Amino acid sequence: MTEDAKKPKMTLGMRIVLFASLATNLAVAGVVAGLYLNRPDMERGGPPRGRDFVFPYTHALDEDQRRDLGRALRSRIEDKRDAPGDFLAGYRTAIETLRTEPFDQDAFAATLNRQGARAERRQKEGQEMLVEYVARLSPEKREAYARRLEVKIDEIGAWIRKHKR
């Protein structure tokens, strides 16, 4: 028997499970990286707007604190993670709605509303985690955090004053 003949073949089901697991892990990594990398760039986009209001709070954490909070966030996301593909289902529904004639404006709006509600739930969960994390800081670490946050807010204020015309 050849070496290849002795190796058991991976079943299609196992390949699908492995692919789904990889996709989910990449999605979690993307969320965490997005929290860190997509913070507002004052020179590019200006001060935080809309849902970006949280970035000064997370950016004022020191590197170790951001790492700790990121681990906690990943853990919670993995515990409550949707079934593989659920995240994209809303987009697929939107695409289907966009291609249907006559166009159903209400169906498209409902899809966007469901996606928005999901994003709001995740944002609220992230805010709750930040509050819980800060509540566990010692008074000295909370004061240091407040000083770093104050610096970030002053930077935003300076940017606004500089670019206000």
PDB file of C-alpha atoms in Angstrom:
ATOM      1  CA  MET A   1       0.000   0.000   0.000  1.00  0.00           C
ATOM      2  CA  THR A   2       1.230   3.496  -0.778  1.00  0.00           C
ATOM      3  CA  GLU A   3       1.606   6.207   1.822  1.00  0.00           C
ATOM      4  CA  ASP A   4      -1.393   8.115   0.358  1.00  0.00           C
ATOM      5  CA  ALA A   5      -3.626   5.046   0.462  1.00  0.00           C
ATOM      6  CA  LYS A   6      -3.072   4.659   4.237  1.00  0.00           C
ATOM      7  CA  LYS A   7      -4.193   8.209   5.077  1.00  0.00           C
ATOM      8  CA  PRO A   8      -7.924   8.538   5.757  1.00  0.00           C
ATOM      9  CA  LYS A   9      -9.659  11.106   3.584  1.00  0.00           C
ATOM     10  CA  MET A  10     -11.343  14.083   5.229  1.00  0.00           C
ATOM     11  CA  THR A  11     -15.093  13.926   4.793  1.00  0.00           C
ATOM     12  CA  LEU A  12     -17.014  16.732   3.164  1.00  0.00           C
ATOM     13  CA  GLY A  13     -18.853  17.369   6.436  1.00  0.00           C
ATOM     14  CA  MET A  14     -15.574  17.752   8.317  1.00  0.00           C
ATOM     15  CA  ARG A  15     -14.249  20.151   5.674  1.00  0.00           C
ATOM     16  CA  ILE A  16     -17.416  22.260   5.981  1.00  0.00           C
ATOM     17  CA  VAL A  17     -17.105  22.333   9.792  1.00  0.00           C
ATOM     18  CA  LEU A  18     -13.436  23.352   9.565  1.00  0.00           C
ATOM     19  CA  PHE A  19     -14.228  26.035   6.990  1.00  0.00           C
ATOM     20  CA  ALA A  20     -17.099  27.407   9.120  1.00  0.00           C
ATOM     21  CA  SER A  21     -14.853  27.439  12.187  1.00  0.00           C
ATOM     22  CA  LEU A  22     -12.125  29.289  10.297  1.00  0.00           C
ATOM     23  CA  ALA A  23     -14.640  31.796   8.920  1.00  0.00           C
ATOM     24  CA  THR A  24     -16.047  32.448  12.391  1.00  0.00           C
ATOM     25  CA  ASN A  25     -12.584  32.894  13.892  1.00  0.00           C
ATOM     26  CA  LEU A  26     -11.700  35.341  11.128  1.00  0.00           C
ATOM     27  CA  ALA A  27     -14.910  37.269  11.807  1.00  0.00           C
ATOM     28  CA  VAL A  28     -14.063  37.517  15.522  1.00  0.00           C
ATOM     29  CA  ALA A  29     -10.519  38.625  14.691  1.00  0.00           C
ATOM     30  CA  GLY A  30     -11.980  41.194  12.298  1.00  0.00           C
ATOM     31  CA  VAL A  31     -14.250  42.652  14.982  1.00  0.00           C
ATOM     32  CA  VAL A  32     -11.381  42.980  17.435  1.00  0.00           C
ATOM     33  CA  ALA A  33      -9.025  44.410  14.806  1.00  0.00           C
ATOM     34  CA  GLY A  34     -11.757  46.798  13.719  1.00  0.00           C
ATOM     35  CA  LEU A  35     -12.151  48.104  17.246  1.00  0.00           C
ATOM     36  CA  TYR A  36      -8.454  48.825  17.387  1.00  0.00           C
ATOM     37  CA  LEU A  37      -7.631  49.876  13.825  1.00  0.00           C
ATOM     38  CA  ASN A  38     -10.774  51.754  12.815  1.00  0.00           C
ATOM     39  CA  ARG A  39     -10.655  54.319  15.546  1.00  0.00           C
ATOM     40  CA  PRO A  40     -11.152  57.838  14.252  1.00  0.00           C
ATOM     41  CA  ASP A  41      -8.171  59.370  12.491  1.00  0.00           C
ATOM     42  CA  MET A  42      -8.251  63.051  13.349  1.00  0.00           C
ATOM     43  CA  GLU A  43      -6.253  64.079  10.281  1.00  0.00           C
ATOM     44  CA  ARG A  44      -8.300  61.976   7.881  1.00  0.00           C
ATOM     45  CA  GLY A  45     -11.868  62.016   9.099  1.00  0.00           C
ATOM     46  CA  GLY A  46     -12.105  64.476  11.924  1.00  0.00           C
ATOM     47  CA  PRO A  47     -13.623  63.987  15.354  1.00  0.00           C
ATOM     48  CA  PRO A  48     -15.767  60.978  16.234  1.00  0.00           C
ATOM     49  CA  ARG A  49     -19.317  61.086  14.927  1.00  0.00           C
ATOM     50  CA  GLY A  50     -22.363  58.938  15.496  1.00  0.00           C
ATOM     51  CA  ARG A  51     -21.427  55.537  16.870  1.00  0.00           C
ATOM     52  CA  ASP A  52     -17.724  56.481  16.849  1.00  0.00           C
ATOM     53  CA  PHE A  53     -18.241  58.264  20.178  1.00  0.00           C
ATOM     54  CA  VAL A  54     -16.776  55.246  22.013  1.00  0.00           C
ATOM     55  CA  PHE A  55     -13.344  55.439  20.363  1.00  0.00           C
ATOM     56  CA  PRO A  56     -11.866  58.096  22.674  1.00  0.00           C
ATOM     57  CA  TYR A  57     -12.840  55.862  25.601  1.00  0.00           C
ATOM     58  CA  THR A  58     -11.197  52.750  24.170  1.00  0.00           C
ATOM     59  CA  HIS A  59      -8.206  54.658  22.805  1.00  0.00           C
ATOM     60  CA  ALA A  60      -7.545  56.183  26.247  1.00  0.00           C
ATOM     61  CA  LEU A  61      -6.990  52.693  27.688  1.00  0.00           C
ATOM     62  CA  ASP A  62      -3.327  51.769  27.863  1.00  0.00           C
ATOM     63  CA  GLU A  63      -2.051  48.970  25.621  1.00  0.00           C
ATOM     64  CA  ASP A  64      -2.402  46.258  28.290  1.00  0.00           C
ATOM     65  CA  GLN A  65      -5.914  47.400  29.146  1.00  0.00           C
ATOM     66  CA  ARG A  66      -6.952  47.382  25.472  1.00  0.00           C
ATOM     67  CA  ARG A  67      -5.527  43.878  25.158  1.00  0.00           C
ATOM     68  CA  ASP A  68      -7.409  42.699  28.280  1.00  0.00           C
ATOM     69  CA  LEU A  69     -10.662  44.251  27.097  1.00  0.00           C
ATOM     70  CA  GLY A  70     -10.118  42.775  23.622  1.00  0.00           C
ATOM     71  CA  ARG A  71      -9.673  39.283  25.112  1.00  0.00           C
ATOM     72  CA  ALA A  72     -12.853  39.691  27.139  1.00  0.00           C
ATOM     73  CA  LEU A  73     -14.710  40.914  24.062  1.00  0.00           C
ATOM     74  CA  ARG A  74     -13.466  37.980  21.958  1.00  0.00           C
ATOM     75  CA  SER A  75     -14.491  35.571  24.687  1.00  0.00           C
ATOM     76  CA  ARG A  76     -17.984  37.035  24.964  1.00  0.00           C
ATOM     77  CA  ILE A  77     -18.404  37.132  21.193  1.00  0.00           C
ATOM     78  CA  GLU A  78     -17.346  33.495  20.916  1.00  0.00           C
ATOM     79  CA  ASP A  79     -19.790  32.539  23.688  1.00  0.00           C
ATOM     80  CA  LYS A  80     -22.692  34.288  21.948  1.00  0.00           C
ATOM     81  CA  ARG A  81     -21.541  33.821  18.385  1.00  0.00           C
ATOM     82  CA  ASP A  82     -24.156  33.395  15.706  1.00  0.00           C
ATOM     83  CA  ALA A  83     -24.319  30.290  13.625  1.00  0.00           C
ATOM     84  CA  PRO A  84     -21.836  30.429  10.744  1.00  0.00           C
ATOM     85  CA  GLY A  85     -23.301  32.496   7.937  1.00  0.00           C
ATOM     86  CA  ASP A  86     -25.934  34.309  10.051  1.00  0.00           C
ATOM     87  CA  PHE A  87     -23.951  37.538   9.798  1.00  0.00           C
ATOM     88  CA  LEU A  88     -24.133  37.487   6.006  1.00  0.00           C
ATOM     89  CA  ALA A  89     -27.762  36.357   5.795  1.00  0.00           C
ATOM     90  CA  GLY A  90     -29.046  39.928   6.128  1.00  0.00           C
ATOM     91  CA  TYR A  91     -26.863  41.081   3.248  1.00  0.00           C
ATOM     92  CA  ARG A  92     -28.029  38.166   1.107  1.00  0.00           C
ATOM     93  CA  THR A  93     -31.634  39.095   1.884  1.00  0.00           C
ATOM     94  CA  ALA A  94     -30.899  42.703   0.893  1.00  0.00           C
ATOM     95  CA  ILE A  95     -29.335  41.582  -2.400  1.00  0.00           C
ATOM     96  CA  GLU A  96     -32.348  39.396  -3.153  1.00  0.00           C
ATOM     97  CA  THR A  97     -34.693  42.297  -2.342  1.00  0.00           C
ATOM     98  CA  LEU A  98     -32.725  44.684  -4.563  1.00  0.00           C
ATOM     99  CA  ARG A  99     -33.039  42.281  -7.504  1.00  0.00           C
ATOM    100  CA  THR A 100     -36.762  41.636  -7.104  1.00  0.00           C
ATOM    101  CA  GLU A 101     -39.171  43.532  -9.354  1.00  0.00           C
ATOM    102  CA  PRO A 102     -41.110  45.430  -8.427  1.00  0.00           C
ATOM    103  CA  PHE A 103     -38.741  46.764  -5.799  1.00  0.00           C
ATOM    104  CA  ASP A 104     -40.172  46.367  -2.290  1.00  0.00           C
ATOM    105  CA  GLN A 105     -39.003  49.427  -0.378  1.00  0.00           C
ATOM    106  CA  ASP A 106     -40.571  48.207   2.884  1.00  0.00           C
ATOM    107  CA  ALA A 107     -38.824  44.824   2.674  1.00  0.00           C
ATOM    108  CA  PHE A 108     -35.480  46.538   2.053  1.00  0.00           C
ATOM    109  CA  ALA A 109     -36.084  48.922   4.970  1.00  0.00           C
ATOM    110  CA  ALA A 110     -36.997  45.965   7.224  1.00  0.00           C
ATOM    111  CA  THR A 111     -33.731  44.216   6.317  1.00  0.00           C
ATOM    112  CA  LEU A 112     -31.721  47.338   7.144  1.00  0.00           C
ATOM    113  CA  ASN A 113     -33.649  47.755  10.397  1.00  0.00           C
ATOM    114  CA  ARG A 114     -32.869  44.153  11.445  1.00  0.00           C
ATOM    115  CA  GLN A 115     -29.173  44.676  10.670  1.00  0.00           C
ATOM    116  CA  GLY A 116     -29.178  47.997  12.532  1.00  0.00           C
ATOM    117  CA  ALA A 117     -30.825  46.438  15.580  1.00  0.00           C
ATOM    118  CA  ARG A 118     -28.200  43.677  15.603  1.00  0.00           C
ATOM    119  CA  ALA A 119     -25.406  46.266  15.432  1.00  0.00           C
ATOM    120  CA  GLU A 120     -27.018  48.254  18.260  1.00  0.00           C
ATOM    121  CA  ARG A 121     -27.203  45.118  20.440  1.00  0.00           C
ATOM    122  CA  ARG A 122     -23.510  44.445  19.859  1.00  0.00           C
ATOM    123  CA  GLN A 123     -22.603  48.081  20.532  1.00  0.00           C
ATOM    124  CA  LYS A 124     -24.592  48.049  23.771  1.00  0.00           C
ATOM    125  CA  GLU A 125     -22.847  44.851  24.826  1.00  0.00           C
ATOM    126  CA  GLY A 126     -19.457  46.436  24.093  1.00  0.00           C
ATOM    127  CA  GLN A 127     -20.380  49.504  26.132  1.00  0.00           C
ATOM    128  CA  GLU A 128     -21.485  47.301  29.038  1.00  0.00           C
ATOM    129  CA  MET A 129     -18.165  45.451  28.890  1.00  0.00           C
ATOM    130  CA  LEU A 130     -16.249  48.751  28.953  1.00  0.00           C
ATOM    131  CA  VAL A 131     -18.228  49.925  31.988  1.00  0.00           C
ATOM    132  CA  GLU A 132     -17.623  46.600  33.776  1.00  0.00           C
ATOM    133  CA  TYR A 133     -13.918  46.752  32.922  1.00  0.00           C
ATOM    134  CA  VAL A 134     -13.477  50.324  34.159  1.00  0.00           C
ATOM    135  CA  ALA A 135     -15.432  49.516  37.332  1.00  0.00           C
ATOM    136  CA  ARG A 136     -12.824  46.864  38.174  1.00  0.00           C
ATOM    137  CA  LEU A 137      -9.896  49.306  37.830  1.00  0.00           C
ATOM    138  CA  SER A 138      -8.207  50.544  40.974  1.00  0.00           C
ATOM    139  CA  PRO A 139      -8.772  54.232  41.794  1.00  0.00           C
ATOM    140  CA  GLU A 140      -5.194  54.983  40.660  1.00  0.00           C
ATOM    141  CA  LYS A 141      -5.647  53.230  37.317  1.00  0.00           C
ATOM    142  CA  ARG A 142      -9.033  54.875  36.833  1.00  0.00           C
ATOM    143  CA  GLU A 143      -7.426  58.293  37.459  1.00  0.00           C
ATOM    144  CA  ALA A 144      -4.670  57.523  34.930  1.00  0.00           C
ATOM    145  CA  TYR A 145      -7.374  56.462  32.466  1.00  0.00           C
ATOM    146  CA  ALA A 146      -9.263  59.723  33.101  1.00  0.00           C
ATOM    147  CA  ARG A 147      -6.086  61.722  32.380  1.00  0.00           C
ATOM    148  CA  ARG A 148      -5.506  59.881  29.085  1.00  0.00           C
ATOM    149  CA  LEU A 149      -9.164  60.369  28.141  1.00  0.00           C
ATOM    150  CA  GLU A 150      -8.865  64.071  28.923  1.00  0.00           C
ATOM    151  CA  VAL A 151      -5.861  64.304  26.572  1.00  0.00           C
ATOM    152  CA  LYS A 152      -7.854  62.587  23.800  1.00  0.00           C
ATOM    153  CA  ILE A 153     -10.814  64.921  24.314  1.00  0.00           C
ATOM    154  CA  ASP A 154      -8.491  67.950  24.274  1.00  0.00           C
ATOM    155  CA  GLU A 155      -6.986  66.671  20.988  1.00  0.00           C
ATOM    156  CA  ILE A 156     -10.456  66.388  19.488  1.00  0.00           C
ATOM    157  CA  GLY A 157     -11.344  69.899  20.714  1.00  0.00           C
ATOM    158  CA  ALA A 158      -8.125  71.310  19.221  1.00  0.00           C
ATOM    159  CA  TRP A 159      -8.863  69.610  15.902  1.00  0.00           C
ATOM    160  CA  ILE A 160     -12.376  71.049  15.849  1.00  0.00           C
ATOM    161  CA  ARG A 161     -11.143  74.564  16.663  1.00  0.00           C
ATOM    162  CA  LYS A 162      -8.423  74.310  14.002  1.00  0.00           C
ATOM    163  CA  HIS A 163     -10.796  73.122  11.276  1.00  0.00           C
ATOM    164  CA  LYS A 164     -13.810  75.221  12.153  1.00  0.00           C
ATOM    165  CA  ARG A 165     -14.214  77.879   9.538  1.00  0.00           C
TER     166      ARG A 165
END
